[in-house]
Coordinates of C-alpha atoms and ligand atoms in Angstrom, one line a residue:
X1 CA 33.6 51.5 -3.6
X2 CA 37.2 51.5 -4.5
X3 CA 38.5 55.5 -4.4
X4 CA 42.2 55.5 -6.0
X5 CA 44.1 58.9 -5.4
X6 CA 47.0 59.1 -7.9
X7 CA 49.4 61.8 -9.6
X8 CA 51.8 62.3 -12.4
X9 CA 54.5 63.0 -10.0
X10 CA 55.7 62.6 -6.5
X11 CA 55.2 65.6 -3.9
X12 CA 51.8 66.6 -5.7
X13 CA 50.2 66.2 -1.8
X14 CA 48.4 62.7 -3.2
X15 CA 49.2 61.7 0.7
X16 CA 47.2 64.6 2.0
X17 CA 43.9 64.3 0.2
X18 CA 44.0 60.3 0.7
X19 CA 44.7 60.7 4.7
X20 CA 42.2 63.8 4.9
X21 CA 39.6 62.3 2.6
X22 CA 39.5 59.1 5.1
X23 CA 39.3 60.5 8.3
X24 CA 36.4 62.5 7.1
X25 CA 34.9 59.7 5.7
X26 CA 35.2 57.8 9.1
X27 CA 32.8 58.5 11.0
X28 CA 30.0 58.1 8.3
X29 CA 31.2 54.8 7.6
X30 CA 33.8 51.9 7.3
X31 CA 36.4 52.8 5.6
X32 CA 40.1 51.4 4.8
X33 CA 42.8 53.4 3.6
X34 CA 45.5 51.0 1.6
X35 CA 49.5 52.8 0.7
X36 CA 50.1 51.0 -2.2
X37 CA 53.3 53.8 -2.5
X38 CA 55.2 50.6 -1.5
X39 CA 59.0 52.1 -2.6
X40 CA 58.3 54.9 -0.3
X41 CA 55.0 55.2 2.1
X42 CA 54.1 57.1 4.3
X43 CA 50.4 57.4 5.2
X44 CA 51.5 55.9 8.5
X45 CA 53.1 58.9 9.5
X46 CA 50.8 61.1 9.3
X47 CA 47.7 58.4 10.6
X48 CA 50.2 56.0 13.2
X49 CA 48.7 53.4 13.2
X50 CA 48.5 50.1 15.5
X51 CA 50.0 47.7 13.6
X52 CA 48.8 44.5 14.3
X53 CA 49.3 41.7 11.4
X54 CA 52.7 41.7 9.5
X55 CA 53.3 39.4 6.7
X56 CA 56.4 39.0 4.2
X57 CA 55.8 38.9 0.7
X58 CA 58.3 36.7 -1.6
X59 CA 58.7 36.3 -5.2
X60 CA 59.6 33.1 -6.8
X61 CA 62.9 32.8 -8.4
X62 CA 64.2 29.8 -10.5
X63 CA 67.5 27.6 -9.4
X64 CA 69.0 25.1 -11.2
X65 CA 70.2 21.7 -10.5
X66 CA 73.2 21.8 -12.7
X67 CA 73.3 17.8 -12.5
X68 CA 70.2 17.9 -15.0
X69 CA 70.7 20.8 -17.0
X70 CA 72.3 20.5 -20.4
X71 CA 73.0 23.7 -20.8
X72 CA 70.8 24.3 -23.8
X73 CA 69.9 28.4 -23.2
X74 CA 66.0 27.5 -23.4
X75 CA 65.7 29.7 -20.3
X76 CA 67.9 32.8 -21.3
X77 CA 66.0 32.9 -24.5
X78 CA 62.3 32.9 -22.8
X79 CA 63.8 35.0 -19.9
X80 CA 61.9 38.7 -20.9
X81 CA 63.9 40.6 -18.0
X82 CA 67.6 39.3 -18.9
X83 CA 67.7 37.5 -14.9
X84 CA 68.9 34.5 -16.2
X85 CA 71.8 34.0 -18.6
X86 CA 73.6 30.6 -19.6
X87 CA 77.4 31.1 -20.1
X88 CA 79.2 27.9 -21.5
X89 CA 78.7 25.7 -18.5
X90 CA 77.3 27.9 -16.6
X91 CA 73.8 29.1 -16.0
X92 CA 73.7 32.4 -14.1
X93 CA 70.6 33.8 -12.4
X94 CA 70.3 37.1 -11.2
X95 CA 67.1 37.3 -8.9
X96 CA 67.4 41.3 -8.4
X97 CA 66.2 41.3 -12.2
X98 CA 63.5 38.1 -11.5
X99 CA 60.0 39.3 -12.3
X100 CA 58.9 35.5 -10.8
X101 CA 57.1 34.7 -14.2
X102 CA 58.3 30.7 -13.7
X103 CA 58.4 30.7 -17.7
X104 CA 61.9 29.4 -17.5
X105 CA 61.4 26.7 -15.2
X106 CA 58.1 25.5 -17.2
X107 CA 59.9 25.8 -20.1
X108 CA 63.2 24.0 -19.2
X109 CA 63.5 20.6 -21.4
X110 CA 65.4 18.7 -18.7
X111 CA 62.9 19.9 -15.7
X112 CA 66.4 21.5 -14.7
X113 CA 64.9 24.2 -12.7
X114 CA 63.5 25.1 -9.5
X115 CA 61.5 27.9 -7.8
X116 CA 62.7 29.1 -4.5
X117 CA 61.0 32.0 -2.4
X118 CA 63.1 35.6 -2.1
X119 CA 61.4 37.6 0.4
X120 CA 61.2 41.2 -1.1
X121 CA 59.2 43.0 1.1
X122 CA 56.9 43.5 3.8
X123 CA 52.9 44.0 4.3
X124 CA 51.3 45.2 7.8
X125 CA 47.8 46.3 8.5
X126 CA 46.4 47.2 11.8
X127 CA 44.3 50.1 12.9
X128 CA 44.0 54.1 13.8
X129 CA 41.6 55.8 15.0
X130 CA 38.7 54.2 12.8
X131 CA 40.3 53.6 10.2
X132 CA 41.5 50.1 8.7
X133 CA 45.1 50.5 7.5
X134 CA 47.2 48.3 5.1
X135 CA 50.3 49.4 3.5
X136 CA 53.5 47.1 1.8
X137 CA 57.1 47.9 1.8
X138 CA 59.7 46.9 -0.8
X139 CA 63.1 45.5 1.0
X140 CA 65.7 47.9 0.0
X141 CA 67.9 46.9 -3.0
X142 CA 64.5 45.4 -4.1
X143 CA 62.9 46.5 -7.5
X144 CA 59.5 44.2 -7.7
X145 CA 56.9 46.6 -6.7
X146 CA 53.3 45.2 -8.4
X147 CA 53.8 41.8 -6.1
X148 CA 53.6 44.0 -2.9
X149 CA 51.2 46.6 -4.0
X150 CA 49.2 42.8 -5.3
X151 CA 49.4 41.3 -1.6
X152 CA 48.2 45.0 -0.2
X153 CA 45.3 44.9 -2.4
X154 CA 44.6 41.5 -1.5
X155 CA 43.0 43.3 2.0
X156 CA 40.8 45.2 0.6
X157 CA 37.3 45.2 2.5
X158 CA 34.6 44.1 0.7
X159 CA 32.2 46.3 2.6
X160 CA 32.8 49.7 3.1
X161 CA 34.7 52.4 1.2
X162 CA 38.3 51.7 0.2
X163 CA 40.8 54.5 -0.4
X164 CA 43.9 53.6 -1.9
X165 CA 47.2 55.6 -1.8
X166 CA 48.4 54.9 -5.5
X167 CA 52.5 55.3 -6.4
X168 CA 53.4 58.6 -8.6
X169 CA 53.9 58.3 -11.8
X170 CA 52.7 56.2 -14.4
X171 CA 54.4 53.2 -14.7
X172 CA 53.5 49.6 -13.8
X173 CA 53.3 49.5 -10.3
X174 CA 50.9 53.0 -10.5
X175 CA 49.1 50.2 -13.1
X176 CA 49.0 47.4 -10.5
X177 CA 47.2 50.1 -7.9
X178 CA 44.9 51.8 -10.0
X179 CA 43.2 48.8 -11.9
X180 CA 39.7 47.7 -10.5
X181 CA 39.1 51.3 -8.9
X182 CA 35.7 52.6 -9.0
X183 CA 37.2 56.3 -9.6
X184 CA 40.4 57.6 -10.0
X185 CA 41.2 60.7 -8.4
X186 CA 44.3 62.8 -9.9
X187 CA 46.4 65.4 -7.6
X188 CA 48.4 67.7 -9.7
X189 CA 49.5 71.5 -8.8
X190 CA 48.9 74.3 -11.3
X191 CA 52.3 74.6 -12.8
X192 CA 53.8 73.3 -16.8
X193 CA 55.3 70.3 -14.7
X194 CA 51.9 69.4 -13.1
X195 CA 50.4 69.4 -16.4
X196 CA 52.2 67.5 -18.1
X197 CA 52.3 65.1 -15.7
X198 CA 48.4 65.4 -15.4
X199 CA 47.9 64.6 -18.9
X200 CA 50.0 61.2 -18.6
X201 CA 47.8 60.2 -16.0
X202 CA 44.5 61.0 -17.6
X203 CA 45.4 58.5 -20.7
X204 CA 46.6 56.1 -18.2
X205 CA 43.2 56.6 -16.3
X206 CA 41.4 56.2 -20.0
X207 CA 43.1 53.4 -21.0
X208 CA 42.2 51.8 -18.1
X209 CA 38.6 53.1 -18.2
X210 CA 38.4 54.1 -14.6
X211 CA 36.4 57.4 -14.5
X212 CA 38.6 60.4 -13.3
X213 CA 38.5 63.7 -11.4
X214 CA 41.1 66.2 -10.4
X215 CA 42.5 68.3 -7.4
X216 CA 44.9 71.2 -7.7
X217 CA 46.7 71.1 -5.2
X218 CA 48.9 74.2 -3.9
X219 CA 46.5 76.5 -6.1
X220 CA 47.8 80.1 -6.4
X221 CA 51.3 79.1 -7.5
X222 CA 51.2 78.8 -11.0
X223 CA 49.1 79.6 -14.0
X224 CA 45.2 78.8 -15.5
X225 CA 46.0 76.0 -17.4
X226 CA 45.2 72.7 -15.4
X227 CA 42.3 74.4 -15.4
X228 CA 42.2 75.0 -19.1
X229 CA 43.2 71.8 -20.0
X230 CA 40.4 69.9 -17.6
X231 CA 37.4 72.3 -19.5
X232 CA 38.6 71.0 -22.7
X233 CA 38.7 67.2 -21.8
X234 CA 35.4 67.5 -20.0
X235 CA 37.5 66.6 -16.8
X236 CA 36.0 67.8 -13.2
X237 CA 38.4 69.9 -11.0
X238 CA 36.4 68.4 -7.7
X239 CA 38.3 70.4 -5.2
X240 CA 41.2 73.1 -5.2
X241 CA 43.4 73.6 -2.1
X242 CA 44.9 76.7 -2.0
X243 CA 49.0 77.3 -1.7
X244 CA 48.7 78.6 2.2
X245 CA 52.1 78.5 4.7
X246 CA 49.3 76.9 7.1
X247 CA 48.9 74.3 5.5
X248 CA 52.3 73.6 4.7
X249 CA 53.1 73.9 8.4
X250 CA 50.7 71.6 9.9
X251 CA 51.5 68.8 7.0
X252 CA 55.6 69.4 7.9
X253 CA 54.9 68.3 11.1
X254 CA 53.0 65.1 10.1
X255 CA 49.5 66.5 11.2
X256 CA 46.7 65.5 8.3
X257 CA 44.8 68.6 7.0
X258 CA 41.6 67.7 8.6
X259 CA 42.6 67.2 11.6
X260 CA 44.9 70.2 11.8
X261 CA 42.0 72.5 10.2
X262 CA 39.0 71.2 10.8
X263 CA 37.1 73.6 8.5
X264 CA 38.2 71.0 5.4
X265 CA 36.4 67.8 7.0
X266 CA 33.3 69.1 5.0
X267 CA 34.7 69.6 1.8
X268 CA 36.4 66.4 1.9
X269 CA 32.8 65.3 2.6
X270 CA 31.3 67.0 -0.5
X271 CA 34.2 65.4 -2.7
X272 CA 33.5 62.0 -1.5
X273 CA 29.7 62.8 -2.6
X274 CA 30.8 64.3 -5.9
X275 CA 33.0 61.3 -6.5
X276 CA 29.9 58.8 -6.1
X277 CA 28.0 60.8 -7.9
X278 CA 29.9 60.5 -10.7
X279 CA 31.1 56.7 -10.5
X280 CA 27.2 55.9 -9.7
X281 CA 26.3 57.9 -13.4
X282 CA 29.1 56.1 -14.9
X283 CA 28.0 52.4 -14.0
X284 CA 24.4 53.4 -15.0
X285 CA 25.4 54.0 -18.3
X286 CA 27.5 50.8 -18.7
X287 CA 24.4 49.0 -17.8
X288 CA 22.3 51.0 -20.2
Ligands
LIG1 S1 66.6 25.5 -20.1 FE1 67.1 24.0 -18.5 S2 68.5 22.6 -19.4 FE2 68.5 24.4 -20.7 S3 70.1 25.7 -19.9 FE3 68.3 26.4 -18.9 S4 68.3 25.2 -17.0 FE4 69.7 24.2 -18.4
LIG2 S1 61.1 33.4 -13.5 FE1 60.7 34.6 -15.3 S2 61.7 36.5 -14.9 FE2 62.6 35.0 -13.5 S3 64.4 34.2 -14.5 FE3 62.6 32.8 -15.0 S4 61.8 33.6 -17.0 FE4 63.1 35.2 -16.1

């Protein structure tokens, strides 16, 4: 079972209810919490973990032997992302804008062209307190987020529940983490902002045909229509945390709500339950 927690937008407290829902889940069984935030994570604050496996992650980039080439542009013309230009006699790459496709080097006539690796970023895994942690970080400067969040995925367990810690927004890398999940589960707050970003994650979530539920975060703040607008698309609001100074104390100081009110562990509980539930119905009728 493969539990993605996404929003619309950063700051939504998607950390929260991914750290809280897996230490509730712990001790009823295995389960693995992955940060695929890779530009920014920071699950192991608030778990610190024992990290015990660390393992760069590179992307290949093309480089040219200028003794073959002919300088024909082939590459610049198949090049998508603009990272490699051909000026005169020159060929110019520019491996900050390298998405590692290799379709210039397969396409090059003269076999001009090379892959080399550029380390962009880091994965680490280890361990806290039951619970199996993997997250990746992009290098700074870097901008190639899906071939982290790829190598983070990579260690999920196949037995066991896995929980994954999805980037905000909804652009490709939030793609990259999402796909394959057995349910998607958006955090949004009750204000115009949280909506709107709410309803660019639902068609994300449709398009990708990963069955969805929502928490409102911070509820009290704003006004009725997350709530609104889940009634009308048929969309469950699984769980509502409410705007309280408490919480927002205990989460400044990089405590997880669970642990720092213990009263939630059950209804982190129910939500996991809930969330089975529904991805159980939804497989069922796929098979019918
Ligand atoms: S496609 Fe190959 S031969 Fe043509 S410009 Fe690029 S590197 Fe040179
Ligand atoms: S590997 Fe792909 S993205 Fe990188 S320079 Fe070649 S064609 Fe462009």
């Amino acid at each position: 079972m493969i539990v993605s927690i996404a929003s619309g937008k950063g700051g939504t407290g998607k950390t929260l209810v991914a750290t809280s829902l897996a230490l509730s889940l712990k001790d009823r069984e295995r389960v693995q919490l992955l940060d695929c935030d890779v530009e920014e994570p920071d699950v192991h604050i608030f778990l610190r973990p024992v990290i015990t496996r660390s393992e760069a992650v590179y992307i290949q980039v093309p480089e040219v032997d200028e003794k073959k080439c002919t300088y024909c542009g082939k590459c610049a013309e198949v090049c998508a992302y603009h990272a490699i230009a051909v000026l005169g006699k020159h060929v110019l790459v520019f491996p900050e804008l390298c998405h590692g496709c290799g379709a210039c080097s397969y396409l090059c006539p003269e076999k001009a062209i090379s892959e080399v690796g550029k380390e962009i970023g880091v994965v680490e895994s280890g361990q806290s307190d039951g619970v199996d942690f993997v997250h990746g970080k992009l290098a700074v400067g870097e901008a190639m987020a899906p071939p982290i969040i790829r190598k983070v995925k990579a260690q999920a367990n196949s037995d066991g529940t896995v929980i994954i810690d999805v980037p905000p927004g909804t652009s490709c890398p939030v793609v990259e983490a999402v796909k394959d999940s057995d349910f998607c589960l958006l955090v949004t707050e009750p204000t115009p902002f949280g909506l709107n970003d709410l309803v660019l994650a639902v068609e994300l979530v449709k398009e990708l045909k990963i069955p969805c539920g929502v928490v409102i975060n911070r509820a009290g703040v704003g006004d009725r229509k997350v709530e609104e607008y889940c009634t009308k698309e048929n969309i469950p609001v699984l769980l509502t945390i409410p705007m309280d100074t408490d919480i927002a104390r205990i989460y400044s100081r990089g405590i997880t709500l669970v642990e720092g009110m213990t009263q939630w562990k059950e209804s982190f509980l129910e939500l996991f339950d809930r969330i089975q539930e529904i991805a159980h119905e939804r497989s069922h009728s796929l098979k019918r």
